[in-house]
Amino acid sequence: MPIDLRSHIPSKFLNHLYQIVSALKGAGYECYLVGGSVRDLVMGKTPKEYDLTTNAEPKHVKRLFRTVIDTGIEHGTVTVVLDKINYEVTTYRIDKDYTDGRRPDHVEFGTTLSEDLKRRDFTMNALAYDLSTNLLVDEHFGQRDIKERTIRTIGNPIQRFSEDGLRPIRALRFASTLDFVIEPETKNAIQKTKHITKKISLERFQDEILKSFLGPYPSRMIQLLADENIFQIFIPFLQTPLFVKNHILDKLDKTSKDLIGLQLALSFFAILNNTTTLKDLETILRTLKFSGQNIKDCLLFFEFITKWENTESTTKDDEFILKKEYLAPVKRHFQSRFPITPEFILKLKPIFGETVNRFVQIWEEVPPLLLTDMKLNGNHLAENFPDLAKTNYGMVLNQLLDLVQHSPKENEYSRLLQHSAQFISNLIK
């Protein structure tokens, strides 16, 4: 007796899916759950989203539901919204001609489920499931390939990759997120269709990288992109081949999923040579269309990794260095976005190893780390030292900051005033 795949679908989603299927079937149409959601169900996973396919054209789907969004109506896709949850419903179609290496020039509706499944990318994604009967449609041995953890295109891989240049990148991403192996013929086609992959937008490429970061083995995605020389398609000035620093890349799999900047920093530090500057990295990240915030975060963490990797082990115990070079920049960079907690600091373990525990100890002592943490500021200098040129304020305040980072007990107004007098006296000698 076949396994009831519906048991892996949470009741809220299952009720919505039954509503959609019942409405379409009640109107005389076919309707199947399709693609990645079915693959996940076969693997015993709970899908994150659910896509459906039907022989009803978009105009017919729109008549059956109250809230429907035209998300890709020219390709037969509309989004049915139930209780603020989106479900993509796509009409059976045959894709005709691909001249841009990404989208079919036109599509043909009114076809069959079998024809629709043939146009899909990989066998594991060409599964359809009838929720009302528990029937699994598998015409391309997708279940076999899932069982064997294999990524294989439907039909000729060069033809499939030539239709859509994103498919080779998706193959690498699936190999990473699912821990699957790309079968040899499919893998060889990645190299033979690079001229098509070059046509995809930079946004789509970086989106695949970010999707891989959500999986358990993002390091594998970066390794595969390096092995296949894919980065150089979009960043031509990168060296070929890229020499991967495995001891850095291995840390990527242990990095918190909510620190995208750290994931990016580890990824690029692992593949770029040691002469890469922050300016070079910024150019790469901007070229690949990463968001401004992710770029800023990545540059901070990349600088940390560079410093830490080149710091002598004896210096790594220096509390002043830990404060000035790392904790202070972390506070400055992140404090306006969210509270910095010991839990956050512990997420930096991929960079600092067990030293994060020392960072936490220091942080919990609430030491002065920034100019704003000091009990004396520029206004106080103006009040007490009216003859001091304003151009010297920064120098005096930074000397005071070094002092209180060394000795937090000195962070008292009267003491800082005394130290200021001494610093200013030395200035005018």
Steps between C-alpha positions, in 0.01 A plus 500: 500500500651839400601741775245776551705809424225721643615403849803728457288808423400715802121518537480875426665456160321173431160664552594780261625254240179297526304822439696574183490143370130462577410827329691412184384140484144608580515725194611207285875557497802294608726620780824363644758606753825524302875563510716560805219457749433145375874426503516610863197288593658193337813571707288514816543876539242770560503737201545873556265586213251320280458537123217350299445427132173473312351485152288805589624818335574801725173675411309192617702473823428866576126443481513233772675691780444832673862618517726419204819686402638505144858399589601357163183486299680509163653165597179368649570572867267669746520506879195397701499664845327325789531644852794713381691191380603482133458196277629514142271333247645449152325378188637193319720632224765426241785751482593609148847627404747660738704779343592693814630199695249556777133513395307329219414735213141380521300229669225271382210422733238230469747215525518199735662434835755273327604776261521747786727273705735452202587872497628500858868508593591193706342160546459557874292812425280334236271329749128575522271401786122472508401604851149362470605146401858475639618422145866583428580557133864419422572468127874581515630276781511790743440275802794282399730801471380637834571164661845495340550869591575587139437817300420418138339712229195380311629406157816646349678715764665730244160571348340561841781728614498683166133581553560662836844615617389499861450123503872415541518734801184340641662158457795614712268653758292183526819293537587727793163533674386139448844338529447333160753411230476635145514209256798518258320589176307777672818627668691504170226709343565778751833575332361466148221753554686779680426737211131458588556533875674830429166640381322470834462808714747563779206525741394144419854371553544666840150383598609138447801562726275642771260205466793262547588680824168382643595134454715279723806499272553847347872425479422246231335764282805726520732204437299393193487856363878517542559154350287579195654850458153656512600812693726602213200512264370800692830633644745458209801647684504216756785254462437157348498262671401628843700342781265422785610536863315200636561580867308825448229356277425224751394768750221613268285200590521593869399863449166639617251534213403850610852637450506521121790745511711248689403223258607720210825599671599139567403399145707766330792482742517127420525550122678833453876535517676664792566823312129577465420839652171613653456723195542198271244307702255789496528514121424128476200522733358803323547332163301201626223735619506410868306742719675797653453366852636156413801666336574715807467201733716283275778759484507529879521126552750454214727754670462313831591167337801654327629652825432192709664261254812717502515563876757324715344258750656690794334825389158332486492511881557877515180645647570848363536361146179298538313813604650749254529283189187287529245577773499875438441461121225243567324740734541794264377300200201317647371698800253708298342187347451269798620433855842341517471207739733221612299274268588723206868508591507119522385492137843639408669172598574409135743793499641499852462141619495454876613860552133598463457392861751765603317755285179417688674541838631841396164607357313407818732731698347785291834668423521836318566415136395807302534877542131508590569269796734750665396726787665793326425633153580786264263739674687442825829578326353825369378600848826419679760578233363794299839568342530147358464500122201297390724321251671338801182371664511172309860434598434562869179298508662205324789506746245491780320211331822298481552575866157378615518195276822411681366600843117521523521640855642820351162568336393759756446866415753644746770253404442552128520876557839458666624278219371750244700777666811284481443407134437864406810608692707255298342633179621855553850416621 
